[in-house]
Amino acid sequence: MSAPRPPAWYLISLRAQADHSAPRRAAARHGGGLLPLSPWRIRLRDDAASRQALEVALDAPVLVFTSPAAVRAAVALRTLSAAPAQQWLAVGAGTAAALRRAGIGRVQAPSRMDSEGLLALPALAGATRVGLVTAPEGRGLLAATLADRGTRVDRADVYQREPLPLTAPAVARLAALQTPACLALSSELALRLVLPQLPPPALRVLQGAAVAAASPRLAGFARELGWQRVVVAGSPRPAALVRAAVEALSTKV
């Protein structure tokens, strides 16, 4: 029996600890491997204050969920059900799918899967009150813009990201990488947490990689930091990021 063919390229994932299976599968479908660098882990909140904040948020006429993790955390606290006149919004297709699995039949999601896309939805244009289900660091632009519009924002932080040090094996693997690689960039904060932890050899490899950015804003952020081979995926979903990675790796600088 012949040995498995080694990956032709690698996707560098900055997702939370234990949340790399989907990008691993997506990369494998295109002949790639996965190099995980987890700068945090997800911890669901289960205290009285979080439960109360969620109850208040879920009473709003317009609801916004900012990630699949926000949906999972909310479901862990209580069953979700939509009132007849409520509008349920998701930051992207993955979050919308999570809400549908939780029993919410009608969910709106923008084609541009970021805060700017959400803010352009008609449901938020004239909203007087919005329930925002998220994490403490989540969607600062969204909450601030809504507040500037005069919208009351009832925020429920139902989970949090706990920073983690990068593991020594992961950093060493990155430093030794000689195969073409692409960074899957779906969080500015994740990259900001990773960069200071990398010694020069690993940092050089990361800076030499291509970038598949989930949004135009993140693409601009990568370019500001010096990356040149940047492709916008238009979505944080693994399949979209991998398609953008393949395109980025084929781009000549």
Coordinates of N, CA and C in Angstrom, one line a residue:
M1 N 0.8 -1.2 0.0 CA 0.0 0.0 0.0 C 0.9 1.2 0.0
S2 N 0.6 2.2 -0.9 CA 1.4 3.4 -1.0 C 1.1 4.3 0.1
A3 N 2.2 5.1 0.5 CA 2.0 6.1 1.6 C 1.1 7.2 1.1
P4 N 0.3 7.8 2.1 CA -0.5 9.0 1.7 C 0.3 10.1 1.1
R5 N -0.3 10.8 0.1 CA 0.4 11.9 -0.5 C 0.4 13.1 0.5
P6 N 1.5 13.7 0.7 CA 1.6 14.9 1.6 C 0.8 16.0 1.0
P7 N 0.3 16.9 1.9 CA -0.5 18.1 1.4 C 0.3 18.9 0.5
A8 N -0.3 19.4 -0.6 CA 0.3 20.3 -1.5 C 0.5 21.7 -0.9
W9 N -0.3 22.1 0.1 CA -0.3 23.4 0.7 C -0.9 23.3 2.1
Y10 N -0.8 24.3 2.8 CA -1.4 24.4 4.2 C -2.2 25.6 4.4
L11 N -3.3 25.4 5.1 CA -4.2 26.5 5.6 C -3.8 26.7 7.0
I12 N -3.5 27.9 7.4 CA -3.1 28.3 8.7 C -4.4 28.8 9.4
S13 N -4.9 28.1 10.4 CA -6.2 28.5 11.0 C -6.0 29.1 12.4
L14 N -6.7 30.2 12.6 CA -6.6 30.9 13.9 C -7.9 30.7 14.7
R15 N -8.6 29.7 14.4 CA -9.9 29.5 15.1 C -9.6 29.0 16.5
A16 N -10.7 29.0 17.3 CA -10.6 28.6 18.7 C -10.2 27.2 18.9
Q17 N -9.6 26.9 20.0 CA -9.2 25.6 20.3 C -10.3 24.6 20.1
A18 N -10.0 23.4 19.5 CA -11.0 22.4 19.3 C -12.0 22.8 18.2
D19 N -11.7 23.8 17.4 CA -12.7 24.2 16.4 C -12.1 24.3 15.0
H20 N -11.2 23.3 14.7 CA -10.5 23.3 13.5 C -11.0 22.2 12.5
S21 N -11.9 21.4 12.9 CA -12.3 20.2 12.1 C -12.9 20.6 10.7
A22 N -13.7 21.6 10.7 CA -14.4 22.1 9.5 C -13.3 22.6 8.5
P23 N -12.4 23.5 8.9 CA -11.4 24.0 7.9 C -10.4 22.9 7.5
R24 N -10.2 21.9 8.4 CA -9.3 20.8 8.0 C -10.0 20.0 6.9
R25 N -11.3 19.7 7.0 CA -12.0 19.0 6.0 C -12.0 19.8 4.7
A26 N -12.3 21.1 4.8 CA -12.4 21.9 3.6 C -11.0 22.0 2.9
A27 N -9.9 22.1 3.6 CA -8.6 22.2 3.0 C -8.3 20.8 2.3
A28 N -8.6 19.7 3.0 CA -8.3 18.4 2.5 C -9.0 18.2 1.1
R29 N -10.2 18.7 0.9 CA -10.9 18.6 -0.3 C -10.2 19.2 -1.5
H30 N -9.3 20.1 -1.2 CA -8.5 20.8 -2.2 C -7.0 20.5 -2.1
G31 N -6.7 19.3 -1.5 CA -5.4 18.9 -1.5 C -4.5 19.5 -0.4
G32 N -5.1 20.2 0.5 CA -4.4 21.0 1.5 C -4.4 20.3 2.9
G33 N -3.5 20.7 3.7 CA -3.4 20.3 5.1 C -3.8 21.5 6.0
L34 N -3.8 21.3 7.3 CA -4.2 22.3 8.2 C -3.1 22.5 9.3
L35 N -2.7 23.8 9.5 CA -1.8 24.1 10.6 C -2.6 25.0 11.6
P36 N -3.1 24.4 12.7 CA -3.8 25.2 13.7 C -3.0 26.0 14.6
L37 N -3.3 27.3 14.8 CA -2.7 28.2 15.8 C -3.9 28.8 16.5
S38 N -4.2 28.3 17.7 CA -5.4 28.7 18.4 C -5.0 29.7 19.5
P39 N -5.4 31.0 19.3 CA -5.0 32.0 20.3 C -6.1 32.1 21.5
W40 N -7.1 31.3 21.4 CA -8.1 31.4 22.5 C -9.0 30.1 22.5
R41 N -9.8 30.0 23.5 CA -10.8 28.9 23.6 C -12.1 29.6 23.9
I42 N -13.2 28.9 23.6 CA -14.6 29.5 23.8 C -15.1 28.9 25.1
R43 N -15.6 29.8 26.0 CA -16.2 29.4 27.2 C -17.6 30.0 27.3
L44 N -18.6 29.1 27.4 CA -20.0 29.6 27.5 C -20.2 30.2 28.9
R45 N -21.0 31.2 28.9 CA -21.4 31.8 30.2 C -22.7 31.2 30.7
D46 N -22.7 30.9 32.0 CA -23.9 30.3 32.6 C -24.1 30.9 34.0
D47 N -24.2 32.2 34.1 CA -24.5 32.8 35.4 C -25.8 33.6 35.3
A48 N -26.2 34.1 36.4 CA -27.5 34.7 36.5 C -27.6 36.0 35.7
A49 N -26.5 36.8 35.7 CA -26.4 38.0 34.9 C -26.5 37.8 33.4
S50 N -25.8 36.8 32.9 CA -25.9 36.4 31.5 C -27.3 36.0 31.1
R51 N -27.9 35.1 31.9 CA -29.2 34.7 31.7 C -30.2 35.8 31.6
Q52 N -30.1 36.8 32.5 CA -31.0 37.9 32.5 C -30.8 38.8 31.3
A53 N -29.5 39.0 31.0 CA -29.2 39.8 29.8 C -29.8 39.2 28.5
L54 N -29.7 37.9 28.4 CA -30.3 37.2 27.3 C -31.8 37.3 27.2
E55 N -32.4 37.2 28.4 CA -33.9 37.3 28.4 C -34.3 38.7 27.9
V56 N -33.6 39.7 28.3 CA -33.9 41.1 27.9 C -33.7 41.3 26.4
A57 N -32.5 40.7 25.9 CA -32.2 40.9 24.5 C -33.2 40.1 23.6
L58 N -33.6 39.0 24.0 CA -34.6 38.2 23.2 C -36.0 38.8 23.2
D59 N -36.2 39.8 24.0 CA -37.5 40.5 24.0 C -37.6 41.6 23.0
A60 N -36.4 41.9 22.3 CA -36.3 43.0 21.4 C -37.1 42.6 20.1
P61 N -37.6 43.6 19.3 CA -38.2 43.3 18.1 C -37.3 42.9 17.0
V62 N -36.0 43.3 17.1 CA -35.0 42.8 16.1 C -33.8 42.2 16.9
L63 N -33.4 41.0 16.5 CA -32.4 40.3 17.2 C -31.2 40.1 16.2
V64 N -30.0 40.2 16.7 CA -28.8 40.0 15.9 C -27.9 39.0 16.7
F65 N -27.5 37.9 16.0 CA -26.6 36.9 16.5 C -25.3 37.1 15.7
T66 N -24.2 37.2 16.4 CA -22.9 37.5 15.7 C -22.1 36.3 15.3
S67 N -22.4 35.1 15.7 CA -21.6 34.0 15.4 C -22.3 32.7 15.7
P68 N -21.9 31.6 15.1 CA -22.5 30.3 15.5 C -22.3 30.0 17.0
A69 N -21.1 30.4 17.6 CA -20.9 30.2 19.0 C -21.9 31.0 19.8
A70 N -22.3 32.2 19.4 CA -23.4 32.9 20.1 C -24.7 32.1 20.1
V71 N -25.0 31.5 19.0 CA -26.2 30.7 19.0 C -26.1 29.5 19.9
R72 N -25.0 28.8 19.9 CA -24.8 27.6 20.7 C -24.9 28.0 22.2
A73 N -24.3 29.1 22.6 CA -24.3 29.6 23.9 C -25.7 30.0 24.4
A74 N -26.4 30.7 23.5 CA -27.8 31.0 23.9 C -28.7 29.8 24.0
V75 N -28.5 28.8 23.2 CA -29.3 27.6 23.3 C -29.0 26.9 24.5
A76 N -27.8 26.9 25.0 CA -27.4 26.3 26.2 C -28.1 26.9 27.4
L77 N -28.5 28.2 27.3 CA -29.2 28.9 28.4 C -30.7 28.8 28.4
R78 N -31.2 28.7 27.1 CA -32.7 28.6 27.0 C -33.1 28.2 25.6
T79 N -34.3 27.7 25.5 CA -34.8 27.4 24.1 C -35.1 28.7 23.4
L80 N -34.8 28.7 22.1 CA -35.0 29.9 21.3 C -36.4 29.7 20.6
S81 N -37.1 30.8 20.6 CA -38.4 30.8 19.8 C -38.7 32.2 19.4
A82 N -39.2 32.3 18.2 CA -39.4 33.6 17.6 C -40.9 34.1 17.8
A83 N -41.0 35.3 18.3 CA -42.4 35.9 18.3 C -42.8 36.3 16.9
P84 N -44.1 36.4 16.7 CA -44.6 36.6 15.3 C -44.0 37.8 14.6
A85 N -43.8 38.9 15.3 CA -43.3 40.1 14.6 C -41.8 40.3 14.7
Q86 N -41.1 39.4 15.4 CA -39.7 39.6 15.5 C -38.9 39.3 14.2
Q87 N -37.8 40.0 14.1 CA -36.9 39.8 13.0 C -35.6 39.3 13.5
W88 N -35.1 38.1 13.0 CA -33.9 37.5 13.5 C -32.8 37.7 12.4
L89 N -31.7 38.2 12.8 CA -30.6 38.5 11.9 C -29.3 37.8 12.3
A90 N -28.6 37.3 11.3 CA -27.3 36.6 11.6 C -26.2 37.3 10.8
V91 N -25.0 37.3 11.3 CA -23.9 38.0 10.6 C -23.5 37.3 9.3
G92 N -23.8 36.0 9.2 CA -23.4 35.3 8.0 C -24.2 34.0 7.9
A93 N -23.9 33.3 6.8 CA -24.6 32.0 6.5 C -24.4 31.0 7.6
G94 N -23.2 30.9 8.2 CA -23.0 29.9 9.2 C -23.8 30.2 10.5
T95 N -23.9 31.4 10.9 CA -24.8 31.8 12.0 C -26.2 31.6 11.7
A96 N -26.6 31.9 10.5 CA -28.0 31.7 10.1 C -28.4 30.2 10.1
A97 N -27.5 29.4 9.7 CA -27.7 27.9 9.7 C -27.9 27.4 11.1
A98 N -27.0 28.0 12.0 CA -27.1 27.6 13.4 C -28.4 28.0 14.0
L99 N -28.9 29.2 13.7 CA -30.3 29.6 14.2 C -31.4 28.7 13.6
R100 N -31.3 28.3 12.4 CA -32.3 27.4 11.8 C -32.3 26.1 12.5
R101 N -31.1 25.6 12.8 CA -31.0 24.3 13.6 C -31.6 24.5 15.0
A102 N -31.6 25.7 15.5 CA -32.1 25.9 16.8 C -33.6 26.1 16.8
G103 N -34.2 26.1 15.6 CA -35.7 26.2 15.5 C -36.2 27.5 15.0
I104 N -35.3 28.4 14.6 CA -35.8 29.7 14.1 C -35.9 29.6 12.6
G105 N -37.1 29.7 12.1 CA -37.3 29.4 10.7 C -37.0 30.5 9.7
R106 N -37.2 31.7 10.1 CA -37.0 32.9 9.2 C -35.8 33.7 9.8
V107 N -34.7 33.6 9.1 CA -33.5 34.3 9.5 C -32.9 35.1 8.3
Q108 N -32.6 36.4 8.6 CA -31.9 37.2 7.5 C -30.4 37.3 7.7
A109 N -29.7 37.2 6.6 CA -28.2 37.3 6.7 C -27.8 38.1 5.5
P110 N -26.8 39.0 5.7 CA -26.4 39.8 4.5 C -25.5 39.0 3.6
S111 N -25.4 39.4 2.3 CA -24.5 38.7 1.4 C -23.0 39.1 1.8
R112 N -22.8 40.3 2.3 CA -21.5 40.7 2.8 C -21.5 40.3 4.3
M113 N -20.8 39.3 4.7 CA -20.9 38.7 6.0 C -20.0 39.4 7.0
D114 N -20.3 40.6 7.4 CA -19.6 41.3 8.4 C -20.5 42.4 9.0
S115 N -19.9 43.2 9.9 CA -20.7 44.3 10.5 C -21.3 45.2 9.5
E116 N -20.5 45.6 8.5 CA -21.0 46.5 7.5 C -22.2 46.0 6.7
G117 N -22.1 44.7 6.4 CA -23.2 44.0 5.7 C -24.5 44.0 6.6
L118 N -24.3 43.7 7.8 CA -25.5 43.7 8.7 C -26.1 45.1 8.8
L119 N -25.3 46.1 9.0 CA -25.8 47.5 9.1 C -26.5 47.9 7.9
A120 N -26.3 47.3 6.7 CA -27.0 47.7 5.5 C -28.3 47.0 5.4
L121 N -28.7 46.1 6.2 CA -29.9 45.4 6.1 C -31.1 46.3 6.5
P122 N -32.2 46.3 5.7 CA -33.3 47.2 6.0 C -33.9 47.0 7.4
A123 N -33.8 45.8 8.0 CA -34.3 45.6 9.3 C -33.6 46.4 10.4
L124 N -32.4 46.8 10.1 CA -31.7 47.6 11.1 C -31.7 49.1 10.8
A125 N -32.2 49.4 9.6 CA -32.2 50.8 9.1 C -33.0 51.7 10.0
G126 N -34.2 51.2 10.4 CA -35.1 52.1 11.2 C -35.4 51.4 12.6
A127 N -34.6 50.5 13.0 CA -34.8 49.8 14.3 C -34.6 50.7 15.4
T128 N -35.6 50.7 16.4 CA -35.5 51.5 17.6 C -34.9 50.7 18.7
R129 N -35.0 49.4 18.6 CA -34.4 48.6 19.7 C -33.9 47.3 19.1
V130 N -32.7 46.9 19.5 CA -32.1 45.7 18.9 C -31.5 44.8 20.1
G131 N -31.8 43.5 20.0 CA -31.1 42.6 20.9 C -29.9 42.0 20.3
L132 N -28.7 42.2 20.9 CA -27.4 41.8 20.3 C -26.9 40.6 21.2
V133 N -26.8 39.5 20.6 CA -26.3 38.3 21.3 C -24.9 38.0 20.7
T134 N -23.9 38.0 21.6 CA -22.5 38.1 21.2 C -21.6 37.7 22.3
A135 N -20.3 38.1 22.2 CA -19.3 38.0 23.2 C -18.8 39.3 23.6
P136 N -18.1 39.5 24.7 CA -17.6 40.8 25.2 C -16.8 41.6 24.1
E137 N -16.0 40.9 23.3 CA -15.2 41.6 22.3 C -15.9 41.7 21.0
G138 N -17.1 41.2 20.9 CA -17.7 41.0 19.6 C -18.4 42.2 19.0
R139 N -18.2 42.5 17.7 CA -19.0 43.4 16.9 C -19.1 44.8 17.5
G140 N -17.9 45.4 17.9 CA -17.9 46.7 18.5 C -18.4 47.8 17.5
L141 N -18.1 47.6 16.2 CA -18.6 48.6 15.2 C -20.1 48.5 15.1
L142 N -20.6 47.3 15.1 CA -22.1 47.2 15.0 C -22.8 47.9 16.1
A143 N -22.4 47.6 17.4 CA -23.1 48.2 18.5 C -22.9 49.7 18.5
A144 N -21.7 50.2 18.2 CA -21.4 51.6 18.2 C -22.2 52.4 17.2
T145 N -22.3 51.8 16.0 CA -23.1 52.4 14.9 C -24.5 52.5 15.2
L146 N -25.1 51.4 15.7 CA -26.5 51.4 16.1 C -26.8 52.4 17.2
A147 N -25.9 52.5 18.2 CA -26.1 53.5 19.2 C -26.0 54.9 18.6
D148 N -25.1 55.2 17.7 CA -25.0 56.5 17.0 C -26.3 56.8 16.2
R149 N -27.0 55.8 15.8 CA -28.3 56.0 15.0 C -29.4 56.2 16.0
G150 N -29.2 56.1 17.3 CA -30.3 56.3 18.2 C -31.0 55.0 18.6
T151 N -30.4 53.9 18.2 CA -31.1 52.6 18.4 C -30.7 52.1 19.8
R152 N -31.6 51.7 20.6 CA -31.3 51.1 21.9 C -30.8 49.6 21.6
V153 N -29.6 49.3 22.2 CA -29.0 48.0 22.0 C -29.0 47.3 23.4
D154 N -29.8 46.2 23.4 CA -29.8 45.3 24.6 C -28.8 44.2 24.3
R155 N -27.6 44.3 25.0 CA -26.5 43.4 24.6 C -26.5 42.2 25.6
A156 N -26.4 41.0 25.1 CA -26.2 39.8 25.9 C -24.9 39.1 25.5
D157 N -23.9 39.2 26.4 CA -22.6 38.5 26.1 C -22.8 37.1 26.7
V158 N -23.0 36.1 25.8 CA -23.4 34.8 26.3 C -22.2 33.8 26.3
Y159 N -21.1 34.2 25.7 CA -19.9 33.4 25.8 C -18.7 34.4 25.8
Q160 N -17.5 33.8 26.0 CA -16.3 34.7 26.0 C -15.2 33.9 25.4
R161 N -14.2 34.6 24.9 CA -13.0 34.1 24.3 C -11.9 34.2 25.4
E162 N -11.4 33.1 25.8 CA -10.3 33.1 26.8 C -9.0 32.9 26.1
P163 N -8.1 33.9 26.1 CA -6.8 33.9 25.4 C -6.0 32.7 25.9
L164 N -5.3 32.1 25.0 CA -4.4 30.9 25.2 C -3.0 31.2 24.6
P165 N -2.0 30.7 25.3 CA -0.7 30.8 24.7 C -0.6 29.8 23.5
L166 N 0.1 30.1 22.5 CA 0.3 29.2 21.4 C 1.1 28.0 21.9
T167 N 0.8 26.8 21.4 CA 1.6 25.7 21.9 C 3.0 25.7 21.2
A168 N 4.0 25.2 21.9 CA 5.3 25.1 21.3 C 5.4 24.2 20.1
P169 N 4.7 23.1 20.0 CA 4.7 22.3 18.8 C 4.1 23.0 17.6
A170 N 3.0 23.7 17.8 CA 2.4 24.5 16.7 C 3.3 25.5 16.2
V171 N 4.0 26.3 17.1 CA 4.9 27.3 16.6 C 6.1 26.7 15.9
A172 N 6.6 25.6 16.4 CA 7.8 24.9 15.7 C 7.4 24.4 14.4
R173 N 6.2 23.9 14.3 CA 5.7 23.4 13.0 C 5.6 24.5 12.0
L174 N 5.1 25.7 12.4 CA 5.0 26.8 11.5 C 6.4 27.3 11.1
A175 N 7.3 27.3 12.0 CA 8.7 27.8 11.7 C 9.4 26.9 10.7
A176 N 9.0 25.6 10.7 CA 9.7 24.6 9.9 C 9.0 24.4 8.5
L177 N 7.8 25.1 8.4 CA 7.0 24.9 7.2 C 7.7 25.4 5.9
Q178 N 7.8 24.5 4.9 CA 8.4 24.9 3.6 C 7.4 24.7 2.5
T179 N 6.2 24.2 2.8 CA 5.1 24.0 1.8 C 4.4 25.4 1.7
P180 N 3.9 25.7 0.5 CA 3.1 26.9 0.4 C 1.9 26.9 1.4
A181 N 1.6 28.1 1.9 CA 0.7 28.3 3.0 C -0.2 29.5 2.8
C182 N -1.4 29.4 3.4 CA -2.3 30.6 3.3 C -2.9 30.8 4.7
L183 N -2.9 32.0 5.2 CA -3.6 32.3 6.5 C -5.1 32.5 6.2
A184 N -5.9 31.8 7.0 CA -7.3 32.1 7.0 C -7.6 33.1 8.0
L185 N -8.0 34.3 7.6 CA -8.2 35.5 8.4 C -9.7 35.8 8.6
S186 N -10.2 35.4 9.7 CA -11.6 35.8 10.0 C -11.8 36.6 11.2
S187 N -10.7 37.0 11.9 CA -10.8 37.7 13.1 C -9.5 38.6 13.3
E188 N -9.7 39.9 13.3 CA -8.6 40.8 13.6 C -7.9 40.5 14.9
L189 N -8.8 40.3 15.9 CA -8.3 40.1 17.3 C -7.4 38.8 17.4
A190 N -7.8 37.8 16.7 CA -7.1 36.5 16.7 C -5.7 36.8 16.2
L191 N -5.5 37.5 15.1 CA -4.2 37.8 14.5 C -3.4 38.6 15.4
R192 N -4.0 39.6 16.1 CA -3.3 40.5 17.0 C -2.8 39.7 18.2
L193 N -3.5 38.7 18.6 CA -3.0 37.8 19.7 C -1.9 36.9 19.3
V194 N -1.9 36.5 18.0 CA -0.9 35.5 17.6 C 0.4 36.2 17.3
L195 N 0.4 37.3 16.6 CA 1.7 37.9 16.1 C 2.7 38.1 17.2
P196 N 2.4 38.6 18.4 CA 3.4 38.9 19.4 C 4.0 37.6 20.0
Q197 N 3.3 36.5 19.8 CA 3.8 35.2 20.4 C 4.8 34.5 19.5
L198 N 4.9 34.9 18.2 CA 5.8 34.2 17.3 C 7.2 34.6 17.3
P199 N 8.1 33.7 17.5 CA 9.6 34.0 17.3 C 9.9 34.4 15.9
P200 N 11.0 35.0 15.6 CA 11.3 35.5 14.2 C 11.1 34.4 13.2
P201 N 11.7 33.2 13.3 CA 11.5 32.2 12.2 C 10.1 31.9 11.9
A202 N 9.2 31.7 12.9 CA 7.8 31.4 12.7 C 7.1 32.7 12.1
L203 N 7.5 33.9 12.6 CA 6.9 35.1 12.1 C 7.2 35.3 10.6
R204 N 8.4 35.0 10.2 CA 8.8 35.1 8.8 C 7.9 34.2 7.9
V205 N 7.7 33.0 8.4 CA 6.9 32.1 7.6 C 5.4 32.6 7.4
L206 N 4.9 33.1 8.6 CA 3.5 33.6 8.5 C 3.4 34.8 7.6
Q207 N 4.4 35.7 7.7 CA 4.3 36.9 6.9 C 4.6 36.6 5.4
G208 N 5.2 35.4 5.1 CA 5.4 35.1 3.7 C 4.2 34.3 3.1
A209 N 3.2 34.0 4.0 CA 2.0 33.2 3.5 C 1.1 34.2 2.7
A210 N 0.2 33.6 1.9 CA -0.9 34.3 1.4 C -1.9 34.5 2.4
V211 N -3.0 35.3 2.1 CA -4.0 35.5 3.1 C -5.4 35.4 2.4
A212 N -6.3 34.6 3.0 CA -7.7 34.5 2.6 C -8.5 35.2 3.7
A213 N -9.0 36.4 3.3 CA -9.7 37.3 4.3 C -11.2 37.1 4.2
A214 N -11.8 37.0 5.3 CA -13.3 36.8 5.3 C -14.0 38.0 4.9
S215 N -13.5 39.2 4.9 CA -14.2 40.4 4.6 C -13.2 41.4 4.0
P216 N -13.8 42.4 3.3 CA -12.9 43.5 2.7 C -12.2 44.2 3.9
R217 N -12.8 44.4 5.0 CA -12.2 45.1 6.1 C -11.0 44.3 6.6
L218 N -11.1 43.0 6.7 CA -10.0 42.2 7.2 C -8.9 42.1 6.1
A219 N -9.3 42.2 4.8 CA -8.3 42.2 3.8 C -7.4 43.5 3.9
G220 N -8.1 44.6 4.1 CA -7.4 45.9 4.3 C -6.5 45.8 5.5
F221 N -6.9 45.2 6.6 CA -6.1 45.0 7.8 C -4.8 44.3 7.5
A222 N -5.0 43.2 6.7 CA -3.8 42.4 6.4 C -2.8 43.2 5.5
R223 N -3.4 43.9 4.6 CA -2.5 44.7 3.7 C -1.7 45.8 4.5
E224 N -2.4 46.4 5.5 CA -1.8 47.4 6.4 C -0.6 46.8 7.2
L225 N -0.7 45.5 7.5 CA 0.4 44.8 8.2 C 1.5 44.3 7.3
G226 N 1.3 44.5 6.0 CA 2.4 44.1 5.0 C 2.1 42.9 4.1
W227 N 1.0 42.3 4.3 CA 0.7 41.1 3.4 C 0.3 41.7 2.0
Q228 N 0.8 41.0 0.9 CA 0.5 41.5 -0.4 C -0.4 40.5 -1.2
R229 N -0.3 39.2 -1.0 CA -1.1 38.3 -1.6 C -2.4 38.1 -0.8
V230 N -3.4 38.8 -1.0 CA -4.6 38.8 -0.2 C -5.8 38.7 -1.1
V231 N -6.7 37.7 -0.8 CA -7.9 37.5 -1.5 C -9.1 37.6 -0.6
V232 N -10.1 38.2 -1.0 CA -11.3 38.4 -0.1 C -12.2 37.2 -0.4
A233 N -12.5 36.4 0.7 CA -13.4 35.3 0.6 C -14.9 35.7 0.6
G234 N -15.2 36.8 1.2 CA -16.6 37.2 1.3 C -17.4 36.5 2.4
S235 N -16.8 35.6 3.1 CA -17.5 34.8 4.1 C -16.4 34.2 5.1
P236 N -16.8 34.0 6.3 CA -15.9 33.4 7.3 C -16.0 31.8 7.2
R237 N -16.9 31.3 6.4 CA -17.1 29.9 6.4 C -15.9 29.2 5.8
P238 N -15.5 28.0 6.3 CA -14.3 27.3 5.9 C -14.3 27.1 4.4
A239 N -15.4 26.7 3.8 CA -15.3 26.4 2.3 C -15.0 27.6 1.5
A240 N -15.5 28.8 1.9 CA -15.2 30.0 1.2 C -13.8 30.5 1.4
L241 N -13.3 30.3 2.7 CA -11.9 30.7 3.0 C -10.9 29.8 2.2
V242 N -11.2 28.5 2.1 CA -10.4 27.6 1.4 C -10.3 27.9 -0.1
R243 N -11.5 28.2 -0.7 CA -11.5 28.6 -2.1 C -10.7 29.9 -2.3
A244 N -10.8 30.8 -1.4 CA -10.0 32.1 -1.5 C -8.5 31.7 -1.3
A245 N -8.2 30.8 -0.5 CA -6.8 30.4 -0.3 C -6.2 29.8 -1.5
V246 N -6.9 29.0 -2.2 CA -6.4 28.4 -3.4 C -6.2 29.5 -4.5
E247 N -7.1 30.4 -4.5 CA -6.9 31.6 -5.5 C -5.7 32.4 -5.1
A248 N -5.6 32.7 -3.8 CA -4.4 33.5 -3.3 C -3.1 32.8 -3.6
L249 N -3.0 31.5 -3.4 CA -1.8 30.8 -3.6 C -1.4 30.7 -5.1
S250 N -2.3 30.9 -5.9 CA -2.0 30.9 -7.4 C -1.7 32.3 -7.9
T251 N -1.8 33.3 -7.0 CA -1.6 34.7 -7.4 C -0.1 35.0 -7.3
K252 N 0.5 35.6 -8.3 CA 1.9 36.0 -8.3 C 2.0 37.5 -7.8
V253 N 2.9 37.7 -6.9 CA 3.1 39.0 -6.3 C 4.0 39.9 -7.3

